[in-house]
CSV table of C-alpha atoms and ligand atoms in Angstrom, one decimal:
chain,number,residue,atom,x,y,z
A,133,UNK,CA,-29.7,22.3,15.3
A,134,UNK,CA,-28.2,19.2,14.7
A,135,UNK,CA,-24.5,18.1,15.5
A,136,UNK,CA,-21.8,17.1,12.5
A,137,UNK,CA,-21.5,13.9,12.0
A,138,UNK,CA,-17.9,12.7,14.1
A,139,UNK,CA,-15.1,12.6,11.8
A,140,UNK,CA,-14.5,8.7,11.6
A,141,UNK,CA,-11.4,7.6,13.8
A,142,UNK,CA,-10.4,4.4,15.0
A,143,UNK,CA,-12.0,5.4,18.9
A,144,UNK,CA,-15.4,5.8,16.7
A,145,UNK,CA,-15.4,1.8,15.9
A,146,UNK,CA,-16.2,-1.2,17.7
A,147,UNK,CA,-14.2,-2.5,20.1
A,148,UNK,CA,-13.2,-5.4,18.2
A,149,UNK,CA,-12.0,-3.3,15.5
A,150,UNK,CA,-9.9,-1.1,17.5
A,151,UNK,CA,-8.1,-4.0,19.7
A,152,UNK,CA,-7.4,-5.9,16.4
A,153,UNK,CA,-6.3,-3.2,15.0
A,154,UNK,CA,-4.0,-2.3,17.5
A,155,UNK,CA,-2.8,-6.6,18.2
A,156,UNK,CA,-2.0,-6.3,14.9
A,157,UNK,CA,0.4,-3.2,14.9
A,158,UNK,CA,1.9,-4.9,17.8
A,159,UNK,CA,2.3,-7.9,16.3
A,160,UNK,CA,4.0,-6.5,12.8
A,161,UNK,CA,6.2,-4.4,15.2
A,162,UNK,CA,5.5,-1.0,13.8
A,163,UNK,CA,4.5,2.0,15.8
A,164,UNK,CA,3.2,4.0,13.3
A,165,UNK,CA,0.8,1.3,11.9
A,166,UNK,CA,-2.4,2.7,13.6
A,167,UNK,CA,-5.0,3.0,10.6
A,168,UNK,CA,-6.2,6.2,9.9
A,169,UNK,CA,-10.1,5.9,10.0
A,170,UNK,CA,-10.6,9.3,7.7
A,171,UNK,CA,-8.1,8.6,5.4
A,172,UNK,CA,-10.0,5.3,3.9
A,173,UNK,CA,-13.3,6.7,4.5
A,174,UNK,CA,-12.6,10.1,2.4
A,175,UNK,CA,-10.6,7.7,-0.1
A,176,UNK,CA,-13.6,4.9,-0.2
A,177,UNK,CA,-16.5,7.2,1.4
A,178,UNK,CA,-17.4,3.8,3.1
A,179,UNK,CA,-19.3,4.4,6.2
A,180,UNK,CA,-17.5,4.0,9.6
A,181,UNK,CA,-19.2,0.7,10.3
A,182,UNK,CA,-18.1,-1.1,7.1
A,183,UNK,CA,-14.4,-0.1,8.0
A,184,UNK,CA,-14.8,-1.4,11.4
A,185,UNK,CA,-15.9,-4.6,10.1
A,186,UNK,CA,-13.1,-4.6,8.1
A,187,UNK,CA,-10.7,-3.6,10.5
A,188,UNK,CA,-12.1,-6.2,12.9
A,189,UNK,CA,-10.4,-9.0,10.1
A,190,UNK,CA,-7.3,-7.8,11.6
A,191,UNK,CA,-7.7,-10.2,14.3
A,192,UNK,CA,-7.3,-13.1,11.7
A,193,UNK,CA,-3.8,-11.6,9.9
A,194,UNK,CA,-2.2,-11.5,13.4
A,195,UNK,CA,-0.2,-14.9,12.6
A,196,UNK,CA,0.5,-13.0,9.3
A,197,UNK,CA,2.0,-9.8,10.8
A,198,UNK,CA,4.1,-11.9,13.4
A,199,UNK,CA,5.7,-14.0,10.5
A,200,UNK,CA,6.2,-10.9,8.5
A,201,UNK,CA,8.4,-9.7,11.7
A,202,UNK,CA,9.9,-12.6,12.2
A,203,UNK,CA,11.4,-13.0,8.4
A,204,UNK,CA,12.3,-9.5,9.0
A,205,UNK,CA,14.4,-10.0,12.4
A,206,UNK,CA,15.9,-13.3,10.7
A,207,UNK,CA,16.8,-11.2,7.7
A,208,UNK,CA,18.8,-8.3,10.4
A,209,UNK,CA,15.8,-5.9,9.9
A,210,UNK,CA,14.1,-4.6,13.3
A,211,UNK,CA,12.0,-2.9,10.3
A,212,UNK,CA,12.6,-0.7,6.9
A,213,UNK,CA,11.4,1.9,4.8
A,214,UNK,CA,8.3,0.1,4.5
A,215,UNK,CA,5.0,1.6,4.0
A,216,UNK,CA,3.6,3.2,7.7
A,217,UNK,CA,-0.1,2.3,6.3
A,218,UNK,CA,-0.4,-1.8,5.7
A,219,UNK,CA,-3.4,-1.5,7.7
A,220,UNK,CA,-5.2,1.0,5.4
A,221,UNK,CA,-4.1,-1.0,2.4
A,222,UNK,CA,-5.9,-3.9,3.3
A,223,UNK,CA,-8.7,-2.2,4.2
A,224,UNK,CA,-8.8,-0.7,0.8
A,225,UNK,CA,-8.4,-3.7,-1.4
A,226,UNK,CA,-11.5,-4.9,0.4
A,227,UNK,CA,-13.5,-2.0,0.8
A,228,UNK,CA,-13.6,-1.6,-3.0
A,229,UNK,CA,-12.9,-5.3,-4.1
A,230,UNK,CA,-10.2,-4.1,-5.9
A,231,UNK,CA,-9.2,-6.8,-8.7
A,232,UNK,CA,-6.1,-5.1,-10.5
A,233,UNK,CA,-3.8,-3.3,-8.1
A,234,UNK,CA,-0.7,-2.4,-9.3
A,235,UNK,CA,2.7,-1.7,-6.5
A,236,UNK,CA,5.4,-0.6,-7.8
A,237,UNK,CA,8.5,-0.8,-5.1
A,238,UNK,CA,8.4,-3.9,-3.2
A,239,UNK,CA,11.8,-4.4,-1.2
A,240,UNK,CA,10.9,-7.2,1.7
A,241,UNK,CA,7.0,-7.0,0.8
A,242,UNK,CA,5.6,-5.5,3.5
A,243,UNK,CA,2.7,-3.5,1.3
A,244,UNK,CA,2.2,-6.8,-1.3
A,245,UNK,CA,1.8,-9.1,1.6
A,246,UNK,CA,-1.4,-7.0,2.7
A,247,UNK,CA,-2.6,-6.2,-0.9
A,248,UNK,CA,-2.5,-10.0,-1.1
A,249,UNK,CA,-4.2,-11.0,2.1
A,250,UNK,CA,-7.2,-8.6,1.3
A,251,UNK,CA,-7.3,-10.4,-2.3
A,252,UNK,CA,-7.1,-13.8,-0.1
A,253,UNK,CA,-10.0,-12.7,1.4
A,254,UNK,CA,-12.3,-11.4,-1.7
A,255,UNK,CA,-11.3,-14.5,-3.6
A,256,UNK,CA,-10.5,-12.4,-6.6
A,257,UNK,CA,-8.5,-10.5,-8.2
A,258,UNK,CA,-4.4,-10.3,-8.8
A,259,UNK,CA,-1.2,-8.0,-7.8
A,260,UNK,CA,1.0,-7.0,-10.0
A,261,UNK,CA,3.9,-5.7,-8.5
A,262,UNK,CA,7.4,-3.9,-9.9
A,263,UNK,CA,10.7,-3.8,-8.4
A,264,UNK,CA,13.9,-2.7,-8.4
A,265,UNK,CA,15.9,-4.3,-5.4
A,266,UNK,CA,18.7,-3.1,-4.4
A,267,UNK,CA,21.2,-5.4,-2.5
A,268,UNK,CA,22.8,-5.9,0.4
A,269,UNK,CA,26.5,-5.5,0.0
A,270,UNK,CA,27.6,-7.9,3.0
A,271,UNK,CA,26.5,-10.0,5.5
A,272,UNK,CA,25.1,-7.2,7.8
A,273,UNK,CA,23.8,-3.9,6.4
A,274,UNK,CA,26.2,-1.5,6.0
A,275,UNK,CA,26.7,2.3,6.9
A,276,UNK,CA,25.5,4.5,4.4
A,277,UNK,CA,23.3,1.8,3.2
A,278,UNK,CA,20.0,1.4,2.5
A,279,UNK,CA,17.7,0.1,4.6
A,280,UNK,CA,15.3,-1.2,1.8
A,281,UNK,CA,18.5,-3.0,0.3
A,282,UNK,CA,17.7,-6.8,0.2
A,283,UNK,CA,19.7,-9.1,2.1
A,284,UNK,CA,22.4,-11.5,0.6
A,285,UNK,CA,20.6,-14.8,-0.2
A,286,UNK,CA,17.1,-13.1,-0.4
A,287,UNK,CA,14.8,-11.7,-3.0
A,288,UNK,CA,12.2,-8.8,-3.8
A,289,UNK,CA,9.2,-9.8,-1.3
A,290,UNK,CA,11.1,-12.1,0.8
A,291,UNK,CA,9.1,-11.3,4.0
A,292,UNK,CA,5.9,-12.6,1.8
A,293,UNK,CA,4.9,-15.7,3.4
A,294,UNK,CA,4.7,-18.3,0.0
A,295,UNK,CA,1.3,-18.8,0.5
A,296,UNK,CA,0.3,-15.7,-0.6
A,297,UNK,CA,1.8,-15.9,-3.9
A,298,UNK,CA,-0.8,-17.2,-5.9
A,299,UNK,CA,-2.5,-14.1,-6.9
A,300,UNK,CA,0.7,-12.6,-7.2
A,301,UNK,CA,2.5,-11.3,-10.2
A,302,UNK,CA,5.9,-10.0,-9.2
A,303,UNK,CA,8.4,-8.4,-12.2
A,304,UNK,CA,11.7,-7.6,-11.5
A,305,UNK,CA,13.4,-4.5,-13.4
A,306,UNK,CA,13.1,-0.9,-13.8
A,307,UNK,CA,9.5,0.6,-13.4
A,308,UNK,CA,10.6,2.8,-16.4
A,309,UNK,CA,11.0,-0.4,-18.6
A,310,UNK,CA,8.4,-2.6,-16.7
A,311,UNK,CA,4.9,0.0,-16.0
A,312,UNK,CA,4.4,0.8,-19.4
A,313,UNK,CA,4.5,-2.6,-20.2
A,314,UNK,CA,2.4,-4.1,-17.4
A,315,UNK,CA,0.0,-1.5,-18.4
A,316,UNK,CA,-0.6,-2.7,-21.6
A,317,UNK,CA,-1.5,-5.6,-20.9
A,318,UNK,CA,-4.2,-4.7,-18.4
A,319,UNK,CA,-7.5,-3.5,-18.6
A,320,UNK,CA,-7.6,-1.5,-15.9
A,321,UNK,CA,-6.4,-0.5,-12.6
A,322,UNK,CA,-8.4,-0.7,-9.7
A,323,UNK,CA,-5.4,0.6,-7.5
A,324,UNK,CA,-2.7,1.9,-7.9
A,325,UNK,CA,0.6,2.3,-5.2
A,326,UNK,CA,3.8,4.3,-6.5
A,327,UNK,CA,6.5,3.6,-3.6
A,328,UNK,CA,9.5,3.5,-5.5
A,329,UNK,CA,12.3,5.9,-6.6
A,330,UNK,CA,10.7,8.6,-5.4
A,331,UNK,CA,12.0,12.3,-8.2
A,332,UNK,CA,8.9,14.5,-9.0
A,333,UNK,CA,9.7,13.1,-13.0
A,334,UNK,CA,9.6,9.2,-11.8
A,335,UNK,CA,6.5,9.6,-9.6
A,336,UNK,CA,4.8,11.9,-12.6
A,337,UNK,CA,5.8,9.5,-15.2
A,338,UNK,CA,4.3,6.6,-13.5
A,339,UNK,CA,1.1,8.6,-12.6
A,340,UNK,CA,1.2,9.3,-16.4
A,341,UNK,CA,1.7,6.1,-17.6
A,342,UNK,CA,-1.2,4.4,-15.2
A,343,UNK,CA,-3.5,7.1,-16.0
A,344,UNK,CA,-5.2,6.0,-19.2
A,345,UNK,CA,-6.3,2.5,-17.0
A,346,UNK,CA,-7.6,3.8,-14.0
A,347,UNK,CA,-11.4,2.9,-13.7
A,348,UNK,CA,-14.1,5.9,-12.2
A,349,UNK,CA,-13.4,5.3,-8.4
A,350,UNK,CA,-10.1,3.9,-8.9
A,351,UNK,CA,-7.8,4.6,-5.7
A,352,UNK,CA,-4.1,6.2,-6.2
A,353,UNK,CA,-1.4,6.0,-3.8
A,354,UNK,CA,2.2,7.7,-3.5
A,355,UNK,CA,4.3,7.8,-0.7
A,356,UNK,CA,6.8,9.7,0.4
A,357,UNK,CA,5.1,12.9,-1.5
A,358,UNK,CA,7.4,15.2,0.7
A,359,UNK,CA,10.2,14.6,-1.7
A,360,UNK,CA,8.0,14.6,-5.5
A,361,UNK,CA,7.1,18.4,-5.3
A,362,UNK,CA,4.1,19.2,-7.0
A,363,UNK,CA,3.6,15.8,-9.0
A,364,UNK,CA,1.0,14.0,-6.8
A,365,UNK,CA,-1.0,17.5,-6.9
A,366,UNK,CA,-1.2,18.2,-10.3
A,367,UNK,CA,-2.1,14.8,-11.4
A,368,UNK,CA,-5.2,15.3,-8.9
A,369,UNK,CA,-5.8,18.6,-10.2
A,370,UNK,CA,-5.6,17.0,-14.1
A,371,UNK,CA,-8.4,14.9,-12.7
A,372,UNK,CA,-10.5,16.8,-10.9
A,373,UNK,CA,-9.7,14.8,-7.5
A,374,UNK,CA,-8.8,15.9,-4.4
A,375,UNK,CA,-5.5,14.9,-2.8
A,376,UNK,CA,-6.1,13.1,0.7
A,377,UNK,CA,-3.8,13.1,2.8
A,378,UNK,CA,-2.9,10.2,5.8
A,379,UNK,CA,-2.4,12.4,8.9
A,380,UNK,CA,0.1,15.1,8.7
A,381,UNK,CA,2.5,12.3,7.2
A,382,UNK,CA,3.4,12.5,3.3
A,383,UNK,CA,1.6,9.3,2.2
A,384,UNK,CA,-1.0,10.5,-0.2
A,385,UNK,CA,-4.1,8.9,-2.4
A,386,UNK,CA,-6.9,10.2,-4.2
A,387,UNK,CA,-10.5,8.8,-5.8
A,388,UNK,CA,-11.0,9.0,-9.8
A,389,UNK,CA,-14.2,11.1,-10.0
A,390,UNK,CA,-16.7,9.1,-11.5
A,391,UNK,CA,-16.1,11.3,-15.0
A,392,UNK,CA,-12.4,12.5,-15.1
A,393,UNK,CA,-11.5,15.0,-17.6
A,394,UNK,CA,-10.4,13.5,-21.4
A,395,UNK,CA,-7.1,13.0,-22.0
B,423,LIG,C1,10.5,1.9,0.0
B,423,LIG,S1,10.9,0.4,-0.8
B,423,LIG,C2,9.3,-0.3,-1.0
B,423,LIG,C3,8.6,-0.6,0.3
B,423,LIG,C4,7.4,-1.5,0.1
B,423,LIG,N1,6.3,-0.8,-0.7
B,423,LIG,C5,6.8,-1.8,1.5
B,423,LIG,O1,5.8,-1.2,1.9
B,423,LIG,O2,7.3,-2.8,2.1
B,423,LIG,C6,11.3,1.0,-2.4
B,423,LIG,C7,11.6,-0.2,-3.4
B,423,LIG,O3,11.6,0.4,-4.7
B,423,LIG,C8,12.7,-0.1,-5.4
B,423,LIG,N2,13.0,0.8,-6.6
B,423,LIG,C9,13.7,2.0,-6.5
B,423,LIG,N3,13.7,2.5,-7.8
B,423,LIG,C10,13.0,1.7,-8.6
B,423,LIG,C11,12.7,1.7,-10.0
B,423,LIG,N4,13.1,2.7,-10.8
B,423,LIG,N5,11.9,0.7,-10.5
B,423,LIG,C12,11.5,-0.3,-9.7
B,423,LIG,N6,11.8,-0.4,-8.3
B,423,LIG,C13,12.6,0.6,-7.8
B,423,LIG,C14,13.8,-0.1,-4.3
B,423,LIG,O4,14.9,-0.9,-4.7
B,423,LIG,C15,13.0,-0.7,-3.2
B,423,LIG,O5,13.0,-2.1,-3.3
């Protein structure tokens, strides 16, 4: 009898992928930035070997990850409520080529800045990103505030390196003014990231309002699903996908089946 197939983890790569995988994680200065291997493989199906090459690219973004962390220490953040994946987004973006992705929540940029190096790196394609920011009262951040709030002097995605910014479409506002809008003016969305105000109705109205451009095979992301009850799930279930879920963490995503139910 033959033995399963191991499930895909970052010890089941190259070498090269996993030390520039882990350079990197040291080099952006968050722990919890090891990628999860199964989580893009069940979100992409690509095989182990294409994420390792992939991964391996990792090696090349380390001067981007240190200048990230060094825009956040001389902005008085160690780190934020950024996204614990950065890794797994670039990874996506170039696994599927993704041409349209669309963030919404941005605060210092943390998520955009690897959306954009992967479309860097395709040559194609554009982010269109939505937020909100909230600011920093004073000088320092104060108690009670939070740690997303933008510092004095500073704007949405100001840990974004400007040399990034040319595939970059960045609107500041409300996501309940700004998504439906964006959306109509694209095609379609090849991913999708909702890491914003995160209220079962905000993350279902923006799954809602994304939904009638998401391509077969488009990727959709929510973080922070802990606190949205059952409004990640039952947009997979309207589907037909499956919800996938990073570790035993509450970032999410899911695949558009190659023929989703009508509207
Ligand atoms: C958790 S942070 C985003 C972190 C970012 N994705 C990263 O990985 O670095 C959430 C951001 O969403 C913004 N936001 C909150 N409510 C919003 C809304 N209704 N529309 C747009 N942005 C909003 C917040 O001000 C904040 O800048």
């Amino acid at each position: 009898m033959s033995r399963p197939a191991p499930r895909p983890s970052l010890a089941t790569l190259s070498l090269e992928a996993q030390e520039a995988a882990a350079r990197a994680r040291r080099a952006l200065g968050d722990r919890r930035a090891t990628p999860s291997v199964a989580w893009i493989a069940e979100l992409t199906g690509a095989h182990r070997r294409e994420i390792g090459t992939v991964l391996a690219e990792l090696e090349g973004l380390l001067p981007l990850e240190e200048e990230i962390r060094h825009r956040h220490l001389a902005g008085g953040r160690e780190r934020y409520a950024q996204i614990c994946a950065p890794f797994e987004l670039y990874a996506l973006a170039r696994l599927t080529r993704a041409e349209r992705i669309v963030e919404v929540g941005v605060s210092s940029g943390v998520s955009s800045a690897h959306f954009l190096a992967a479309l860097a790196r395709n040559r194609k394609g554009r982010l269109h990103s939505i937020d909100l920011p909230v600011v920093q009262r004073g000088t320092a951040l104060g108690r009670g505030e939070s740690s997303v709030a933008v510092p004095r002097g500073r704007a949405s995605g100001w840990a974004v390196p400007e040399r990034l910014g040319a595939r970059w479409d960045l609107r500041i506002g409300p996501s309940q003014e700004l998504l439906p809008q964006l959306v109509g003016e694209l095609d379609r969305i090849d991913l999708f990231l909702h890491d914003d105000l995160h209220t079962p109705a905000h993350l279902a109205f923006e799954l809602a309002t994304v939904r009638p451009k998401l391509r077969a095979g488009a990727i959709v992301l929510a973080d922070n699903t802990a606190w949205t009850g059952e409004a990640f799930p039952r947009f997979a279930g309207s589907l037909g996908a499956r919800v996938v879920r990073r570790g035993r963490g509450d970032l999410v995503g899911l695949r558009v089946p190659a023929t989703p139910p009508p509207l």
